[in-house]
C-alpha atoms as an extended CHARMM CRD file, in Angstrom:
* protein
*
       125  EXT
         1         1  UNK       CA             -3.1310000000      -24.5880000000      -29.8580000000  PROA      1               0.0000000000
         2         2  UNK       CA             -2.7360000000      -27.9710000000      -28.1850000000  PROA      2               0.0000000000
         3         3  UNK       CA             -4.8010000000      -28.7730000000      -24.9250000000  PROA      3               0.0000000000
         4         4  UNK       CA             -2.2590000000      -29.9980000000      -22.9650000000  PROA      4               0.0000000000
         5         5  UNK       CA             -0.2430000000      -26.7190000000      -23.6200000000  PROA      5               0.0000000000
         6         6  UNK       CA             -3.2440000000      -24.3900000000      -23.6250000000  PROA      6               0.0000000000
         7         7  UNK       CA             -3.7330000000      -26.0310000000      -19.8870000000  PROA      7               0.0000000000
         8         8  UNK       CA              0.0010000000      -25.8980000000      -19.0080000000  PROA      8               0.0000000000
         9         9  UNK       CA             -0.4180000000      -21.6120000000      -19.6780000000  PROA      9               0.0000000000
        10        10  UNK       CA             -3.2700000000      -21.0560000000      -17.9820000000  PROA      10              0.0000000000
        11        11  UNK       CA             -1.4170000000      -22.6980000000      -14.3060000000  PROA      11              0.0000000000
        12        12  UNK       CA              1.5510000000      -20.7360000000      -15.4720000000  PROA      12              0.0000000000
        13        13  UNK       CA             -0.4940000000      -17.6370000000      -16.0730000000  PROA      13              0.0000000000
        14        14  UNK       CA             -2.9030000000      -17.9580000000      -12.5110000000  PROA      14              0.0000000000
        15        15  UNK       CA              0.5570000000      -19.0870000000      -10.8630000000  PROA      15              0.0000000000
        16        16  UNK       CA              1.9400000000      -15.8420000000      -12.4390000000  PROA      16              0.0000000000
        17        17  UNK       CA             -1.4710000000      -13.5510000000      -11.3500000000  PROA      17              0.0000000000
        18        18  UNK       CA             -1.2740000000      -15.0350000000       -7.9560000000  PROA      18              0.0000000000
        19        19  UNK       CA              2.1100000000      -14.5780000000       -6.6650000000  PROA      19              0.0000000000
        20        20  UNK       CA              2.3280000000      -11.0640000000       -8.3020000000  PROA      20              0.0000000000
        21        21  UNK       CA             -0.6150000000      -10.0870000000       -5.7970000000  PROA      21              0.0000000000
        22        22  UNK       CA              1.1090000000      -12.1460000000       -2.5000000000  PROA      22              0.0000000000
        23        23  UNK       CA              4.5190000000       -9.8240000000       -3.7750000000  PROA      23              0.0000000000
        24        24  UNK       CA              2.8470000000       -6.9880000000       -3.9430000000  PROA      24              0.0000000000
        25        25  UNK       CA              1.3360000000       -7.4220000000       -0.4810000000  PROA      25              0.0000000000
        26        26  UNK       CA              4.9540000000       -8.6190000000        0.7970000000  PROA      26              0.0000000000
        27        27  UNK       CA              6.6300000000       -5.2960000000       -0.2560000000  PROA      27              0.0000000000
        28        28  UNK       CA              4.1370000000       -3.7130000000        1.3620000000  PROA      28              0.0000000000
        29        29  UNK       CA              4.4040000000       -5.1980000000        4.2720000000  PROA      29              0.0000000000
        30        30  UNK       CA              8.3110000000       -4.9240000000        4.0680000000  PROA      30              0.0000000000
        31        31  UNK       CA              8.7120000000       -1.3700000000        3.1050000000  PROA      31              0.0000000000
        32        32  UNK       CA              5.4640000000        0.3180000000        4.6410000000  PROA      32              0.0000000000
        33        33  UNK       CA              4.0030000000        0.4520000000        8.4110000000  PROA      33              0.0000000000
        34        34  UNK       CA              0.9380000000       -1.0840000000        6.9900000000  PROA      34              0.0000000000
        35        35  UNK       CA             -0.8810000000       -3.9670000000        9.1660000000  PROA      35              0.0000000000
        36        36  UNK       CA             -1.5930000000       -7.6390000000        7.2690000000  PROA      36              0.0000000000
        37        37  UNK       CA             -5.1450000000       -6.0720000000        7.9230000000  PROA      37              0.0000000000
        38        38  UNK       CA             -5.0950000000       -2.4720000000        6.2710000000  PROA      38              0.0000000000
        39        39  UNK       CA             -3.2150000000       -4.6380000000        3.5630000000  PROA      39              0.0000000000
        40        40  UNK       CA             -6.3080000000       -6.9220000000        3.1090000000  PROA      40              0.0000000000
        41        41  UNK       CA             -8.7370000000       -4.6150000000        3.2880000000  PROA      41              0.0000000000
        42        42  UNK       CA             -6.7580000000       -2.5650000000        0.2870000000  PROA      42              0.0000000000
        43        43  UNK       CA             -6.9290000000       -5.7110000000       -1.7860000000  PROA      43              0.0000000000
        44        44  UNK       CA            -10.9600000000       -5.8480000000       -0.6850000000  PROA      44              0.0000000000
        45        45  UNK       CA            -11.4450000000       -2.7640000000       -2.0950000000  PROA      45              0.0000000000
        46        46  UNK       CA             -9.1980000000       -2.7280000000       -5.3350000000  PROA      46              0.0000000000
        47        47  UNK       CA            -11.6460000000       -6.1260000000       -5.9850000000  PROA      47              0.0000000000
        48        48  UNK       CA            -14.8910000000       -3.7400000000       -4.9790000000  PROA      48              0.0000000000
        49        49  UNK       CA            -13.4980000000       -0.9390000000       -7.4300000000  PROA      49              0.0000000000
        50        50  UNK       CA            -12.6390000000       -3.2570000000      -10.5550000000  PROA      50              0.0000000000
        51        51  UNK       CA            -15.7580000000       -4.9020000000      -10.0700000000  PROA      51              0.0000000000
        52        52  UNK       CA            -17.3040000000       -1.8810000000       -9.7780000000  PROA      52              0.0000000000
        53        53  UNK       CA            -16.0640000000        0.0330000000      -12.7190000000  PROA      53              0.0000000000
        54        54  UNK       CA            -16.6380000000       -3.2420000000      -14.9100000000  PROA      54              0.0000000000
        55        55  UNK       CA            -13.1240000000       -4.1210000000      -15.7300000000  PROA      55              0.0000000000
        56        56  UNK       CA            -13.0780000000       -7.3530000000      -13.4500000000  PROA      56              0.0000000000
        57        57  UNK       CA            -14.4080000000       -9.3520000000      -15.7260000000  PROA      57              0.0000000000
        58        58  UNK       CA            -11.4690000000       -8.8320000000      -18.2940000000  PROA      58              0.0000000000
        59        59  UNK       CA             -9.0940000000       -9.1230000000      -15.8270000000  PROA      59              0.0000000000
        60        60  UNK       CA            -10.8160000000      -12.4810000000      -14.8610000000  PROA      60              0.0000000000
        61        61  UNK       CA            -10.9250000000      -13.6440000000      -18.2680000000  PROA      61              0.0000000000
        62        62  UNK       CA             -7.0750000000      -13.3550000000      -18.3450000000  PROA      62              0.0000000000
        63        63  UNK       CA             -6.1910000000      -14.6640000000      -14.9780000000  PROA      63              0.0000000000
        64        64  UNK       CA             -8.8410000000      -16.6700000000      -13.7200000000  PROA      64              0.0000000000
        65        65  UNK       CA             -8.1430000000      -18.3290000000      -10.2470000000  PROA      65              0.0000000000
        66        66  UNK       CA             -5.3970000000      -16.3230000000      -10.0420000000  PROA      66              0.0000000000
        67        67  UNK       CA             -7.3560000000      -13.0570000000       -9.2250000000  PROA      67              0.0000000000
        68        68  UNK       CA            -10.4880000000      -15.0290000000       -8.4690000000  PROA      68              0.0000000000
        69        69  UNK       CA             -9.3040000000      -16.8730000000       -5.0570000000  PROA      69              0.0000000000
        70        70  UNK       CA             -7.3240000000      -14.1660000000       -3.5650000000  PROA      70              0.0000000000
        71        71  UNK       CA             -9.1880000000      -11.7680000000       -1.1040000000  PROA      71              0.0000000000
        72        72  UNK       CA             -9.1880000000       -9.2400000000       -4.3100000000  PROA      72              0.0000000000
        73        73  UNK       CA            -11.9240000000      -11.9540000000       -5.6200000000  PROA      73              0.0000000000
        74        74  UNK       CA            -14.0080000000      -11.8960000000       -2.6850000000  PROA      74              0.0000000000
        75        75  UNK       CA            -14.3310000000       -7.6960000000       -3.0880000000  PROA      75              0.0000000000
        76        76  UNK       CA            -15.7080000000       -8.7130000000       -6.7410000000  PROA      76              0.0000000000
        77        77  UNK       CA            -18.5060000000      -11.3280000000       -5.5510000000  PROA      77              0.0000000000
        78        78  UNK       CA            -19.2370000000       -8.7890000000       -2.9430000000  PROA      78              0.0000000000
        79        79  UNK       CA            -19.8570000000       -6.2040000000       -5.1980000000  PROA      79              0.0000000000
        80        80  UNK       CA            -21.5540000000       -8.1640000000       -7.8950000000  PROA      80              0.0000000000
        81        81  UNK       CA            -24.4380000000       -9.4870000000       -5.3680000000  PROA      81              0.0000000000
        82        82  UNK       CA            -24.6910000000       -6.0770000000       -4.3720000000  PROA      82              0.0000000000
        83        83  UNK       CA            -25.3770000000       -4.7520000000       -7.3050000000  PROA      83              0.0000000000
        84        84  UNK       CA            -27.5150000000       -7.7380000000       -8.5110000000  PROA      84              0.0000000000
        85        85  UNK       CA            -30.0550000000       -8.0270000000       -5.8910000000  PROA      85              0.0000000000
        86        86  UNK       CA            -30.0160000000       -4.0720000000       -5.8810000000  PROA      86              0.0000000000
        87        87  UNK       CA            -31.6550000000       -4.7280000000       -8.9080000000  PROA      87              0.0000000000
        88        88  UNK       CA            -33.7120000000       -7.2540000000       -7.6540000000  PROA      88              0.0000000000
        89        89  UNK       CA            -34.9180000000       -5.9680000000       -4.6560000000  PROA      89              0.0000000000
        90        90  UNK       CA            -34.2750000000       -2.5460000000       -4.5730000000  PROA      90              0.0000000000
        91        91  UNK       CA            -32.0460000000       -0.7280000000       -1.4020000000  PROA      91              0.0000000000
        92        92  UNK       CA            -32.1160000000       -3.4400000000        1.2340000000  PROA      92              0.0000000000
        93        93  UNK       CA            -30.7780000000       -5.5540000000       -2.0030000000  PROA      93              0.0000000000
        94        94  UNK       CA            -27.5240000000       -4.0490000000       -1.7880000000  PROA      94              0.0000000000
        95        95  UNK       CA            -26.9370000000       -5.0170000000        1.8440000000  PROA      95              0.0000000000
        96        96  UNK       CA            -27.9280000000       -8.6300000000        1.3700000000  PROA      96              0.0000000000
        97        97  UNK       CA            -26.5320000000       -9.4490000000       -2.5050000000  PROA      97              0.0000000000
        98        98  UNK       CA            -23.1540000000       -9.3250000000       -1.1270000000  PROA      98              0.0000000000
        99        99  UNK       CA            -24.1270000000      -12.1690000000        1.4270000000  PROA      99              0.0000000000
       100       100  UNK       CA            -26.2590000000      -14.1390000000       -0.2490000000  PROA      100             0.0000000000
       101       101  UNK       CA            -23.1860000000      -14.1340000000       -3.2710000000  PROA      101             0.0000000000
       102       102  UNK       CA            -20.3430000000      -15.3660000000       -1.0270000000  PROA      102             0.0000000000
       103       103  UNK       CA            -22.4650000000      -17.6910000000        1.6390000000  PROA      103             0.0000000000
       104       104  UNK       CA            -21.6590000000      -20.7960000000        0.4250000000  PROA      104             0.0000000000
       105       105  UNK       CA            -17.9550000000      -20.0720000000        0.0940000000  PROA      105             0.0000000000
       106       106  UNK       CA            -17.7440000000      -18.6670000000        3.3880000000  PROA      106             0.0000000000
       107       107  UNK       CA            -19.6970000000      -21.8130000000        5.0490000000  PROA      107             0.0000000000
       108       108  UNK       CA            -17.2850000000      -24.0300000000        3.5500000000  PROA      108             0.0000000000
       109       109  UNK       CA            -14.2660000000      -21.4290000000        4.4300000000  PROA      109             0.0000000000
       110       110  UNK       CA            -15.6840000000      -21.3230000000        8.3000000000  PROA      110             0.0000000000
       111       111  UNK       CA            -16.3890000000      -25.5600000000        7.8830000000  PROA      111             0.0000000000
       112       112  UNK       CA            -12.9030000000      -26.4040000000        6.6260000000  PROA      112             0.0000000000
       113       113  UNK       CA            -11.3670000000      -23.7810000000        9.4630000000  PROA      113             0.0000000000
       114       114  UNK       CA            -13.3790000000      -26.0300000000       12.0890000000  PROA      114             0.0000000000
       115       115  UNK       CA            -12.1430000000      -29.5980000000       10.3220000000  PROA      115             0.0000000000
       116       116  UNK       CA             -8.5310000000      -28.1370000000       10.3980000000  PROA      116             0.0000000000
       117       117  UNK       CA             -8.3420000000      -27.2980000000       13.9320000000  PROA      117             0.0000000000
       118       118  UNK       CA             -9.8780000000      -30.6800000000       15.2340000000  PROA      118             0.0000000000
       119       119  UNK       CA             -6.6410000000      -32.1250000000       13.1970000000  PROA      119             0.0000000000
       120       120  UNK       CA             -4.2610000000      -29.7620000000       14.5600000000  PROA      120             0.0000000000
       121       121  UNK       CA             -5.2430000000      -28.4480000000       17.4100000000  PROA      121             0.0000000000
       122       122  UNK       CA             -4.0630000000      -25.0760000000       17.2180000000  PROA      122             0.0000000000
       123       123  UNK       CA             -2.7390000000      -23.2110000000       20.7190000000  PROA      123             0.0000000000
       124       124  UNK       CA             -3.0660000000      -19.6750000000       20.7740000000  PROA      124             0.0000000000
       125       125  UNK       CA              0.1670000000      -18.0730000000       21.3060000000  PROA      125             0.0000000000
């Protein structure tokens, strides 16, 4: 298969990936009395669970950012630390993998939030 085109599906197929998970949390919000919260922490845990049960991976394989960035993602690295420095380390492992995993993405998450607002200066409402 061609580069170009191989590239050209993999945008379409993480575009695809992507906005199947932001409609799926849209009809939820739409047609349950679930919070934007509950609704994040169900996508937090469906990442902990396919992480969990090893079937992540594949679906990572196939989707790549497009399950990856999403909050579903974040459940994943979560899990895999966990489970890693479990290993490592034994019990108190499984409390820290998760953090040490995900640090630098959430420094530059919490850096970028601080950039943005000394841009924009948000109000509250």
């Amino acid at each position: 298969m061609n580069e170009a085109l191989k590239t050209i599906l993999d945008y379409v197929i993480v575009f695809a990936v992507g906005g199947a998970l932001c409609a799926v949390a849209q009809l939820l919000i739409i047609k349950t009395k679930l919070t934007p919260a509950r609704i994040l922490v169900i996508f937090l845990i469906v990442g902990i669970v396919l992480e969990g049960v090893g079937v992540y991976k594949y679906v990572y394989d196939f989707a790549k950012a497009g399950i990856s960035i999403p909050i579903v993602g974040f459940g994943a690295a979560l899990t895999k630390g966990a489970v890693e420095w479990a290993g490592k380390v034994g019990f108190l492992g499984a409390f820290a993998g998760g953090l040490i995993h995900t640090a630098f993405g959430l420094g530059v998450a919490v850096v970028a939030s601080y950039l943005v607002t000394l841009v924009f200066s948000p109000k509250s409402k």
